[in-house]
Amino acid sequence: DAGVIQSPRHEVTEMGQEVTLRCKPISGHDYLFWYRQTMMRGLELLIYFNNNVPIDDSGMPEDRFSAKMPNASFSTLKIQPSEPRDSAVYFCASSSLAGGYEQYFGPGTRLTVT
Amino acid sequence: GNSVTQMEGPVTLSEEAFLTINCTYTATGYPSLFWYVQYPGEGLQLLLKATKADDKGSNKGFEATYRKETTSFHLEKGSVQVSDSAVYFCALSRRENGNQFYFGTGTSLTVIP
């Protein structure tokens, strides 16, 4: 299996621009998670989906952040407008009941907002 | 609530030294426990897991035993290598919480030759 795929791997953008991060989970996984990692706050759960439905978005920082999962093989995390404090590494992870619930992480997207 | 507390880092060891990274948890019921490792510039990778009390997870020379009486899941390795330099995360998961993971803050390990 190819594992969790994220794109782009690196993104540099200017403050105020829209940013879209993409994730393809492992085939057959029914849970998908978005995390943000920074030196200051460590690893934070932003939102997670079960069977394409958002279950808990309490970690989304503010209305500038939105996430969608239109089908079982694709999810997006959008930031509009972006701000310098959004600079972080964003990880997507997926899991399944059959897999024992352990989460498989993608390589991450390193976002820099200038 | 559910939470994980792990040993503050950074930890620096010489090659072949013994490693212990402490992890304790708070959770109701019977969580599953995990150790993940993150190498520089990469995502987190599952290192080992244990799903019930007294289970021992092991992988690549690392071990951790699920101790319900002390609510602990300490990571150990008898002889570390330079290639073990990474950040290690302890985590718990409860099915009742929709498979949500609760991660510790991570412990950075550097092994010097």
mmCIF file of C-alpha atoms in Angstrom, chain A residues 34-91:
data_model
loop_
_atom_site.group_PDB
_atom_site.id
_atom_site.type_symbol
_atom_site.label_atom_id
_atom_site.label_comp_id
_atom_site.label_asym_id
_atom_site.label_seq_id
_atom_site.Cartn_x
_atom_site.Cartn_y
_atom_site.Cartn_z
ATOM 1 C CA TRP A 34 -5.916 16.340 10.549
ATOM 2 C CA TYR A 35 -3.193 17.460 12.966
ATOM 3 C CA ARG A 36 -1.003 20.522 13.253
ATOM 4 C CA GLN A 37 2.487 20.391 14.740
ATOM 5 C CA THR A 38 4.465 23.385 16.006
ATOM 6 C CA MET A 39 7.359 23.756 18.396
ATOM 7 C CA MET A 40 5.253 25.847 20.751
ATOM 8 C CA ARG A 41 2.112 23.724 20.936
ATOM 9 C CA GLY A 42 3.315 20.298 19.873
ATOM 10 C CA LEU A 43 0.877 18.007 18.050
ATOM 11 C CA GLU A 44 -2.721 19.259 17.985
ATOM 12 C CA LEU A 45 -5.762 17.451 16.629
ATOM 13 C CA LEU A 46 -7.724 19.818 14.410
ATOM 14 C CA ILE A 47 -10.593 17.675 13.146
ATOM 15 C CA TYR A 48 -11.467 14.096 12.400
ATOM 16 C CA PHE A 49 -13.896 12.281 10.132
ATOM 17 C CA ASN A 50 -15.570 8.899 10.285
ATOM 18 C CA ASN A 51 -17.003 7.549 7.040
ATOM 19 C CA ASN A 52 -16.521 10.999 5.470
ATOM 20 C CA VAL A 53 -18.568 12.742 8.190
ATOM 21 C CA PRO A 54 -16.884 15.279 10.505
ATOM 22 C CA ILE A 55 -17.133 13.980 14.063
ATOM 23 C CA ASP A 56 -15.186 16.499 16.113
ATOM 24 C CA ASP A 57 -13.912 19.843 14.854
ATOM 25 C CA SER A 58 -13.356 21.409 18.247
ATOM 26 C CA GLY A 59 -9.642 21.693 17.546
ATOM 27 C CA MET A 60 -10.061 23.903 14.505
ATOM 28 C CA PRO A 61 -8.498 27.202 15.557
ATOM 29 C CA GLU A 62 -11.030 29.581 14.041
ATOM 30 C CA ASP A 63 -13.368 30.158 11.140
ATOM 31 C CA ARG A 64 -10.474 30.690 8.774
ATOM 32 C CA PHE A 65 -9.935 26.926 8.862
ATOM 33 C CA SER A 66 -12.256 24.482 7.123
ATOM 34 C CA ALA A 67 -11.994 20.812 6.216
ATOM 35 C CA LYS A 68 -13.949 18.593 3.871
ATOM 36 C CA MET A 69 -14.030 14.959 2.938
ATOM 37 C CA PRO A 70 -16.129 14.604 -0.228
ATOM 38 C CA ASN A 71 -15.379 10.892 -0.555
ATOM 39 C CA ALA A 72 -13.537 8.077 1.156
ATOM 40 C CA SER A 73 -10.295 8.706 -0.700
ATOM 41 C CA PHE A 74 -9.824 12.449 -0.442
ATOM 42 C CA SER A 75 -9.838 15.231 2.126
ATOM 43 C CA THR A 76 -8.843 18.887 2.117
ATOM 44 C CA LEU A 77 -7.891 21.367 4.797
ATOM 45 C CA LYS A 78 -8.314 24.958 3.732
ATOM 46 C CA ILE A 79 -7.057 28.135 5.379
ATOM 47 C CA GLN A 80 -8.561 31.391 4.139
ATOM 48 C CA PRO A 81 -7.118 33.920 4.697
ATOM 49 C CA SER A 82 -3.773 32.580 5.898
ATOM 50 C CA GLU A 83 -1.739 34.298 8.612
ATOM 51 C CA PRO A 84 1.917 33.937 9.689
ATOM 52 C CA ARG A 85 0.844 32.166 12.887
ATOM 53 C CA ASP A 86 -0.580 29.357 10.736
ATOM 54 C CA SER A 87 2.966 28.349 9.820
ATOM 55 C CA ALA A 88 3.358 24.733 10.945
ATOM 56 C CA VAL A 89 3.567 21.175 9.713
ATOM 57 C CA TYR A 90 0.136 19.747 8.971
ATOM 58 C CA PHE A 91 -0.314 15.991 9.151
#
